[in-house]
PDB file of C-alpha atoms in Angstrom:
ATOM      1  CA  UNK C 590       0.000   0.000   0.000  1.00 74.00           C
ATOM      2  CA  UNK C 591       0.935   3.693  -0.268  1.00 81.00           C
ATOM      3  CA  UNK C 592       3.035   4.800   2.704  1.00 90.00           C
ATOM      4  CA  UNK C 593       3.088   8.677   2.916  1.00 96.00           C
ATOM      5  CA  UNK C 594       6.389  10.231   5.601  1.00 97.00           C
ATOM      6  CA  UNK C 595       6.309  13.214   6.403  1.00 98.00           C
ATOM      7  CA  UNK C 596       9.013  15.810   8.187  1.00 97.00           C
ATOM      8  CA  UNK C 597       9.545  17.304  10.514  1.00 98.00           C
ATOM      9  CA  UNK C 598       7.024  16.052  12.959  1.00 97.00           C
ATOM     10  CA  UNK C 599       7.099  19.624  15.223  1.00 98.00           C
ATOM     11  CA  UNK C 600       7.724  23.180  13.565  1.00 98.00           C
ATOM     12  CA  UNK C 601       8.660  26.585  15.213  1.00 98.00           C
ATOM     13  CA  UNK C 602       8.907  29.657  13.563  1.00 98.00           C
ATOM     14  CA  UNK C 603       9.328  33.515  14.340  1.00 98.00           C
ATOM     15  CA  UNK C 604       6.200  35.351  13.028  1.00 98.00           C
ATOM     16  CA  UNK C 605       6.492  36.505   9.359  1.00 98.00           C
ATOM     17  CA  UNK C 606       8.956  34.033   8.840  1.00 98.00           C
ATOM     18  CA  UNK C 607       8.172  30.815   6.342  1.00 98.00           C
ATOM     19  CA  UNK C 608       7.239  27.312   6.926  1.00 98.00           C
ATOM     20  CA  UNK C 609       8.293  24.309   4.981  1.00 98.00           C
ATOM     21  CA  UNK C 610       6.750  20.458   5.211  1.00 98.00           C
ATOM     22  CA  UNK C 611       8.121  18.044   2.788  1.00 98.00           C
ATOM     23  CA  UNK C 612       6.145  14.785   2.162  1.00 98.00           C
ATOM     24  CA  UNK C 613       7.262  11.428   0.454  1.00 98.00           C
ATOM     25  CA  UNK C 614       5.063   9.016  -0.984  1.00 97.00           C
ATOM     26  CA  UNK C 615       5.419   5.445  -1.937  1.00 95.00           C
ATOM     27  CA  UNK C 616       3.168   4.238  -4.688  1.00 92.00           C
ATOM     28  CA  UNK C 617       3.648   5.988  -8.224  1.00 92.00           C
ATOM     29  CA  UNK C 618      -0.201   5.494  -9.182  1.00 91.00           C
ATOM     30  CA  UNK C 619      -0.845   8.186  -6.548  1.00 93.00           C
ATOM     31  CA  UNK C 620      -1.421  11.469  -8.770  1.00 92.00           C
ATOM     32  CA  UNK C 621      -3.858  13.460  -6.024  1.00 94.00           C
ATOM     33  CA  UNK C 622      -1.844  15.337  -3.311  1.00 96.00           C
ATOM     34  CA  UNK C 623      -3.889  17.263  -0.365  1.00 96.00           C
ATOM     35  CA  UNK C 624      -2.754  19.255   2.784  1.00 98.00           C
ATOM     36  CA  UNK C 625      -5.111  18.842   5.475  1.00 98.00           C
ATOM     37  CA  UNK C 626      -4.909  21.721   8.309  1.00 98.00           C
ATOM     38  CA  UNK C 627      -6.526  20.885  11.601  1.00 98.00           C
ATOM     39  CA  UNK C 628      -6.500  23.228  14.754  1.00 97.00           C
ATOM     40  CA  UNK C 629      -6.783  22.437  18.470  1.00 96.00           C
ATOM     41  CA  UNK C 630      -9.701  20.656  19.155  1.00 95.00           C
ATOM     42  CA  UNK C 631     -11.222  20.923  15.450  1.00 97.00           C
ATOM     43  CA  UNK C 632     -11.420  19.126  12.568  1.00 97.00           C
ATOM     44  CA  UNK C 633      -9.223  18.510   9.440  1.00 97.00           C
ATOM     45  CA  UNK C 634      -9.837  21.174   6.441  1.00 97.00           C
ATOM     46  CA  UNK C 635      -8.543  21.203   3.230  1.00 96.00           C
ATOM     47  CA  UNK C 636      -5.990  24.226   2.618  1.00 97.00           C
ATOM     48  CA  UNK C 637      -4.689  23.308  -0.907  1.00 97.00           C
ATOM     49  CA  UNK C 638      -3.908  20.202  -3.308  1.00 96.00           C
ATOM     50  CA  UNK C 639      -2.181  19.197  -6.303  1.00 95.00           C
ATOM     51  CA  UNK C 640      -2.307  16.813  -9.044  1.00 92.00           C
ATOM     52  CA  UNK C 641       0.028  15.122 -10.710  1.00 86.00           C
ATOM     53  CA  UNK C 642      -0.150  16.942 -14.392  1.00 84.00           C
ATOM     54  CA  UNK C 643       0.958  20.455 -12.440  1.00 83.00           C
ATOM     55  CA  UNK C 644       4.364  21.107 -10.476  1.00 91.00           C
ATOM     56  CA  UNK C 645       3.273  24.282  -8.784  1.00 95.00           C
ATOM     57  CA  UNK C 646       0.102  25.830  -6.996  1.00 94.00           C
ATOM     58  CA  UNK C 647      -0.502  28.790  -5.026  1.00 97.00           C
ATOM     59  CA  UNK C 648      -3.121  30.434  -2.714  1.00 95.00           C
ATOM     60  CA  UNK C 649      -2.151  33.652  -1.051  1.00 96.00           C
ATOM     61  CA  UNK C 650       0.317  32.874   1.489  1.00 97.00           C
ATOM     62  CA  UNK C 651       0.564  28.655   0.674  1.00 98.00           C
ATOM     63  CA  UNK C 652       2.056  27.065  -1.622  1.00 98.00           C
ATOM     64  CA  UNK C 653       2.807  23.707  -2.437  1.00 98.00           C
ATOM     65  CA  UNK C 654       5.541  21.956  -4.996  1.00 97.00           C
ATOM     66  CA  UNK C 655       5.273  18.168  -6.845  1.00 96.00           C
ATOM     67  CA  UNK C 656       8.077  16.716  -7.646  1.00 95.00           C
ATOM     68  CA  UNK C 657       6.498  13.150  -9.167  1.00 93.00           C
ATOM     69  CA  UNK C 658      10.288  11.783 -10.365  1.00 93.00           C
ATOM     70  CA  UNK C 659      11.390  11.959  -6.447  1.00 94.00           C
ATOM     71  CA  UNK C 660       7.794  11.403  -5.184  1.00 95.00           C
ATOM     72  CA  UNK C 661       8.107  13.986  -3.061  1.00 95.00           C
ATOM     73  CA  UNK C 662       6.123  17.278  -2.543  1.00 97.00           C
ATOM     74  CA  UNK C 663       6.278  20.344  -0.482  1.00 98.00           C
ATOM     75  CA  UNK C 664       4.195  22.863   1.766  1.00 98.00           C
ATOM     76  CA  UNK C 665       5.381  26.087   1.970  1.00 98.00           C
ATOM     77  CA  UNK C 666       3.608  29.046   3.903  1.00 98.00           C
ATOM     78  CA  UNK C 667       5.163  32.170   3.580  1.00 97.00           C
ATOM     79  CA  UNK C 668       4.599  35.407   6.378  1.00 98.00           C
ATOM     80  CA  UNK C 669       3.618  32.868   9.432  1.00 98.00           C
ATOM     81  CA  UNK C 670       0.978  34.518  11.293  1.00 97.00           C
ATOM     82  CA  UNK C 671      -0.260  33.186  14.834  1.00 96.00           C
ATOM     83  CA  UNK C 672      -3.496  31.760  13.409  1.00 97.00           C
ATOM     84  CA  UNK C 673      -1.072  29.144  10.988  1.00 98.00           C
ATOM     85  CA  UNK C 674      -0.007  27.811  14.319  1.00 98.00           C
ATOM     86  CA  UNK C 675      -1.562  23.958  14.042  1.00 98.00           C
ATOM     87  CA  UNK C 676      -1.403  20.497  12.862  1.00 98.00           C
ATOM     88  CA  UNK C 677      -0.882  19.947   9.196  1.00 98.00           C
ATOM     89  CA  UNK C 678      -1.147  16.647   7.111  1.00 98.00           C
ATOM     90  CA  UNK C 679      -0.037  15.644   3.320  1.00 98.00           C
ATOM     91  CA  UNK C 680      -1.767  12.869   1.978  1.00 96.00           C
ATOM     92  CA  UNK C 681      -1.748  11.097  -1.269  1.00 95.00           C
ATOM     93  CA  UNK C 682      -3.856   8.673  -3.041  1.00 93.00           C
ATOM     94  CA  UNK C 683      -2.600   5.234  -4.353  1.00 89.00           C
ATOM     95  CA  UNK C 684      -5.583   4.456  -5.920  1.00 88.00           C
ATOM     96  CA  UNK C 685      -8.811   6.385  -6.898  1.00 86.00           C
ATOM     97  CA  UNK C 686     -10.649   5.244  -3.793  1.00 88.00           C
ATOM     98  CA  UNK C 687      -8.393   5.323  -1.336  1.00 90.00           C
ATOM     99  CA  UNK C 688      -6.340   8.387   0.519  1.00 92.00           C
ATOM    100  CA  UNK C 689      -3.471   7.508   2.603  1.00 94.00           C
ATOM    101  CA  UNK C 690      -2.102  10.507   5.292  1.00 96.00           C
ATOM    102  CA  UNK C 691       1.280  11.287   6.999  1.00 96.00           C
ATOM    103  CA  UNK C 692       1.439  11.665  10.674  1.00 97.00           C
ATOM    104  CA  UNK C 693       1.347  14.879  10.712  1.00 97.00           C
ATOM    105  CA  UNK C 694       3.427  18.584  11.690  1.00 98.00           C
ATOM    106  CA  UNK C 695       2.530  20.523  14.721  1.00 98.00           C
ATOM    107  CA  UNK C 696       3.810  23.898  13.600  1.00 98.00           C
ATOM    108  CA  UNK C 697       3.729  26.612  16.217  1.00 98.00           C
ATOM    109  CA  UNK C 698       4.439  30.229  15.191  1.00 98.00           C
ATOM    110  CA  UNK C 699       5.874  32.327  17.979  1.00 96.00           C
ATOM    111  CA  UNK C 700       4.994  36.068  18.418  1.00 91.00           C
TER     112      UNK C 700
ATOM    113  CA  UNK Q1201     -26.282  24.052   6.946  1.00 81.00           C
ATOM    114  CA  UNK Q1202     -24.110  21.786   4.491  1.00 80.00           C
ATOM    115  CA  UNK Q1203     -22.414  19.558   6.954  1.00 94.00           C
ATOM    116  CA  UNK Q1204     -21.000  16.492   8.577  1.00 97.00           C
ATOM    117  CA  UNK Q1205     -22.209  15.126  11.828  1.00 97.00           C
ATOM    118  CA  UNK Q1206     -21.010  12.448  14.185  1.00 98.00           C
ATOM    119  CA  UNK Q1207     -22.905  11.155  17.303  1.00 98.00           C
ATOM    120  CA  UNK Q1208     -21.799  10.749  20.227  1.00 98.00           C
ATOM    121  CA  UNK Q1209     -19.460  12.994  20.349  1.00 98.00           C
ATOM    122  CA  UNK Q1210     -17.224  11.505  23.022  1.00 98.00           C
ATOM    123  CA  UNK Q1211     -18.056   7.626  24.324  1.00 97.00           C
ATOM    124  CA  UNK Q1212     -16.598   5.171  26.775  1.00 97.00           C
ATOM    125  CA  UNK Q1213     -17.371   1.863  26.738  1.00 96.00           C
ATOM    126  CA  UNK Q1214     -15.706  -2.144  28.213  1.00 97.00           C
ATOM    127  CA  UNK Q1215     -13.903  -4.310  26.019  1.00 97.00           C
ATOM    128  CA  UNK Q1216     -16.732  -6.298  24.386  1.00 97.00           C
ATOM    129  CA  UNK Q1217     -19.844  -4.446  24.151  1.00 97.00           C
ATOM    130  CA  UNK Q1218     -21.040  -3.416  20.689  1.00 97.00           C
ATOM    131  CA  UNK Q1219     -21.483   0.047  19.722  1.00 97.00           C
ATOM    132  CA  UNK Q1220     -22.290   2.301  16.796  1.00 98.00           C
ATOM    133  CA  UNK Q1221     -21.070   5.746  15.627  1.00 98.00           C
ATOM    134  CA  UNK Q1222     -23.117   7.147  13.395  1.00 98.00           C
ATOM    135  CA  UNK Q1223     -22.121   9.284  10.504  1.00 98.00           C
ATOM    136  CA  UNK Q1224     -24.441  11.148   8.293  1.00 98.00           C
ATOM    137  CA  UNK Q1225     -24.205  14.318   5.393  1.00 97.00           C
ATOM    138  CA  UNK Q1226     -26.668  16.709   4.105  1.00 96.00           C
ATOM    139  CA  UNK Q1227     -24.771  17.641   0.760  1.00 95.00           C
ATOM    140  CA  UNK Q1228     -25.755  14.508  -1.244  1.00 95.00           C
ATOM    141  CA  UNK Q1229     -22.225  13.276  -1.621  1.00 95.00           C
ATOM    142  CA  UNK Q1230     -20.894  10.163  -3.083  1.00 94.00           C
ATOM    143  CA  UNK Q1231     -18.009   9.903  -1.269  1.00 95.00           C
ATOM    144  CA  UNK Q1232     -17.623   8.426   2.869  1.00 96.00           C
ATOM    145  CA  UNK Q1233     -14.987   7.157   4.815  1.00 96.00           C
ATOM    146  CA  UNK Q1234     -13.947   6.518   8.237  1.00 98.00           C
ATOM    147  CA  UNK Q1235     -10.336   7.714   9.642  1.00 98.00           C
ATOM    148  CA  UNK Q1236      -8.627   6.908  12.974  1.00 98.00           C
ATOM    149  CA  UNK Q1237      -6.331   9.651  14.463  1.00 98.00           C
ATOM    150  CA  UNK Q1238      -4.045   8.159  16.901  1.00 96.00           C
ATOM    151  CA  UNK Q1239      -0.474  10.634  17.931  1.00 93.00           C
ATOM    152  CA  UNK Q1240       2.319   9.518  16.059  1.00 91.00           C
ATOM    153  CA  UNK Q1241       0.417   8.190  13.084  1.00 94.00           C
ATOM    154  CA  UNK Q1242      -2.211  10.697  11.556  1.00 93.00           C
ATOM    155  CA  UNK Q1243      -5.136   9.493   9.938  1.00 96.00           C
ATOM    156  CA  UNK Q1244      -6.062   6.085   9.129  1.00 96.00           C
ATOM    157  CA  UNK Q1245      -8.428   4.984   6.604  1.00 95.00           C
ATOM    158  CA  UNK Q1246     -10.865   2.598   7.933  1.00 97.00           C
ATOM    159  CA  UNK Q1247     -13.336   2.297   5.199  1.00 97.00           C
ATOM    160  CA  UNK Q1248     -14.886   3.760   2.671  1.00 96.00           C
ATOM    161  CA  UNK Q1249     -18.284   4.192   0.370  1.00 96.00           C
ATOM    162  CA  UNK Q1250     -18.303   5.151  -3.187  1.00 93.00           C
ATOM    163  CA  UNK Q1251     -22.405   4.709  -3.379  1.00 92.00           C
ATOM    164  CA  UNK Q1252     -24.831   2.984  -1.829  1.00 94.00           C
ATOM    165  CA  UNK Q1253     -24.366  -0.186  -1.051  1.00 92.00           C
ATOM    166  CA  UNK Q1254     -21.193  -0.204  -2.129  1.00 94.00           C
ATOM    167  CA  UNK Q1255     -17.889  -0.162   0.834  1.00 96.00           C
ATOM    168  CA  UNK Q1256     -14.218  -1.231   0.481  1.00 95.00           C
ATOM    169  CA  UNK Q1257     -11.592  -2.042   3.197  1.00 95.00           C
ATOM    170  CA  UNK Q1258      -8.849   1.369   3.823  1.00 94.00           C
ATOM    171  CA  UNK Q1259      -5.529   0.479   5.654  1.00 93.00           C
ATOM    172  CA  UNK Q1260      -7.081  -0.508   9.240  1.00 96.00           C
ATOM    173  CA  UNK Q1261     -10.495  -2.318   8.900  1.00 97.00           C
ATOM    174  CA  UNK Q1262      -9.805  -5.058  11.317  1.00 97.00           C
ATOM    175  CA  UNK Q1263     -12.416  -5.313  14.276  1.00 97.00           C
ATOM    176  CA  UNK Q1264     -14.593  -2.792  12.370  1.00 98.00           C
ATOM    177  CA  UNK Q1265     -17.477  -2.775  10.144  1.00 98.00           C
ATOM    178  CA  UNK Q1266     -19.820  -0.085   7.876  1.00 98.00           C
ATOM    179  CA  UNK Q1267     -22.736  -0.535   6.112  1.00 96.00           C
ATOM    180  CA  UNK Q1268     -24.038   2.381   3.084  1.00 97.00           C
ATOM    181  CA  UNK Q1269     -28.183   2.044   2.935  1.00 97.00           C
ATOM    182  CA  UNK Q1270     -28.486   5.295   2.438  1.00 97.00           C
ATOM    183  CA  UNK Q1271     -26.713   7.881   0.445  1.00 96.00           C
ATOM    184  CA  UNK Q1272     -26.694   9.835   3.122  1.00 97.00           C
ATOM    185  CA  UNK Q1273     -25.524   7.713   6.385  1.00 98.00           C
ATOM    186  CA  UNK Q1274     -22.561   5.518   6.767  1.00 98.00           C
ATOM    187  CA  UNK Q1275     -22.330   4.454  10.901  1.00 98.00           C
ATOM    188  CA  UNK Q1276     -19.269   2.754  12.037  1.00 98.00           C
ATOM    189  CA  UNK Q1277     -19.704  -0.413  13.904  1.00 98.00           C
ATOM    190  CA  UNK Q1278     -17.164  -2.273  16.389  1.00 98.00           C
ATOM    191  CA  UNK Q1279     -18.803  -5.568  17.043  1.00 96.00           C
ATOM    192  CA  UNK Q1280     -16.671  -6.271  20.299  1.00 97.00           C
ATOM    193  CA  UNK Q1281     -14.289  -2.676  21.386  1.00 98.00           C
ATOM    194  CA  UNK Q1282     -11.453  -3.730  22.801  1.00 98.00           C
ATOM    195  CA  UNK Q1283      -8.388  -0.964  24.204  1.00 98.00           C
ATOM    196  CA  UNK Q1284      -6.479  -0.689  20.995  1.00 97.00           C
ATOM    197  CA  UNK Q1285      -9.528   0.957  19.104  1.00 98.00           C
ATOM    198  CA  UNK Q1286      -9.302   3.749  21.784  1.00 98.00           C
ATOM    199  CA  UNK Q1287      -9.009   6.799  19.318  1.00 98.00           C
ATOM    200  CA  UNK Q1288     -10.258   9.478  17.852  1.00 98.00           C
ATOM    201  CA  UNK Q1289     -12.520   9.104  14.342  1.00 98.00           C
ATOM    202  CA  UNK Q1290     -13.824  10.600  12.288  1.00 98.00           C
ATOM    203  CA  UNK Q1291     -16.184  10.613   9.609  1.00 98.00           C
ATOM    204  CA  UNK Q1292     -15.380  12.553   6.159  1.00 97.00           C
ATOM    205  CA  UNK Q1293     -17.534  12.977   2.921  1.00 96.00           C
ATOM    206  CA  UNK Q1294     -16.617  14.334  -0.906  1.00 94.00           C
ATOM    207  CA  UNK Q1295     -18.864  15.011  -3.701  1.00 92.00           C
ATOM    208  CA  UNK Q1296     -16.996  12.565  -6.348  1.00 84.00           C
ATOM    209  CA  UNK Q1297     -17.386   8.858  -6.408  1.00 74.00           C
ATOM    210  CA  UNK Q1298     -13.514   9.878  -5.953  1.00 75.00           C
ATOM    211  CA  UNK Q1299     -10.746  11.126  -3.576  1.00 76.00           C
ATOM    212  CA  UNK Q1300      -9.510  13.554  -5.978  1.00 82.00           C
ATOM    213  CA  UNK Q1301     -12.452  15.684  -4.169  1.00 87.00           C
ATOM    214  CA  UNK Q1302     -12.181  17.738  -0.957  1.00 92.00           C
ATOM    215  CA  UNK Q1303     -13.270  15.811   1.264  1.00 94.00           C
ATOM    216  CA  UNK Q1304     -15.331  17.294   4.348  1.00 96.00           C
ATOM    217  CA  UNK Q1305     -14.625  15.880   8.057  1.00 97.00           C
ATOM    218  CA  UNK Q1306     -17.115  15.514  10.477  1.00 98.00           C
ATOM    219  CA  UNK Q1307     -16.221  16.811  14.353  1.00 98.00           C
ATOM    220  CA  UNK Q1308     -15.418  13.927  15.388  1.00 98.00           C
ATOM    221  CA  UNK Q1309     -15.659  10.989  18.259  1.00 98.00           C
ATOM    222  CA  UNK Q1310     -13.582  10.327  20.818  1.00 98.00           C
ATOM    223  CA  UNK Q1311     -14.417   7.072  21.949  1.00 98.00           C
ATOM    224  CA  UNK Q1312     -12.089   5.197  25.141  1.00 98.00           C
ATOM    225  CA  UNK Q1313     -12.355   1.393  25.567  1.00 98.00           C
ATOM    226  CA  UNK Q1314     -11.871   0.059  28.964  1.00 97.00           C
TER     227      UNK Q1314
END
């Protein structure tokens, strides 16, 4: 099955400074890459994905890269603000059906 | 209110006795699944519903079960809880038969077997 690592597993950054997650995946079917942001006590959202035909998307402040030759893709959040500050997930999809997550970042901007 | 909803909330239980979570959406989606968040490991995909009737096995469907009647409900069962399903789940729904979809968590359950 697809087996999705993910680094680091805690973040800290100075506010206004920028965040990076990288993610590996396993299986080379996958071609559907989310990020998942969940806050204290709440439950996961959907911040941004990326599929495999396109190396580069961007929202505002996030960002994330797709490298499909090294099966590995990228978070990036640029100008950390306070309200960034939770647990983010990558996830991938070996199949059409199925949606396999890494264990997560706590990232924690500081003031 | 489009949304995903999860009952009970929060549940303890003994190693043994059956229960039910119950999932259900109001957006007319395809697309459910049950995930297991345990520290250390993210989420797990227990199972999954592409239509009606119709449920697959994720990474961790041992000592669970789901059942798809309706389009719109798709409850978690654990025949016999024992500790190591102690976790938090939850329930998640997309509009595509697919998971190249958002796909739209419920709040949650944090069940604890004794």
């Amino acid at each position: 099955g697809e087996n999705v690592e993910q680094h680091p597993s805690t973040l800290s950054v100075q506010e206004g400074d920028s965040a990076v997650i990288k993610c590996t995946y396993s299986d080379s079917a996958s071609n559907y890459f989310p990020w998942y942001k969940q806050e204290l006590g709440k439950r996961p959202q959907l911040i941004i994905d990326i599929r495999s035909n396109v190396g580069e998307k961007k929202d505002q402040r996030i960002a994330v890269t797709l490298n499909k030759t090294a099966k590995h893709f990228s978070l990036h959040i640029t100008e950390t603000q306070p309200e960034d500050s939770a647990v983010y997930f990558c996830a991938a999809n070996p199949n059409d059906y199925k949606l396999s997550f890494g264990a997560g970042t706590t990232v924690t901007v500081r003031a | 209110e489009a949304q995903v909803t999860q009952n009970p909330r929060y549940l303890i239980t003994v190693t043994g006795k059956k229960l039910t979570v119950t999932c259900s959406q109001n957006m007319n989606h395809e697309y459910m699944s049950w995930y297991r968040q345990d520290p250390g490991l993210g989420l797990r995909q227990i199972y999954y519903s592409m239509n009606v009737e119709v449920t697959d096995k994720g990474d961790v469907p041992e000592g669970y079960k789901v059942s798809r009647k309706e389009k719109r409900n798709f409850p978690l069962i654990l025949e016999s809880p024992s500790p190591n399903q102690t976790s938090l789940y939850f329930c998640a729904s997309s509009r595509s038969t697919r998971t190249q979809e958002t796909q739209y968590f419920g709040p949650g359950t944090r069940l604890l077997v004794l």
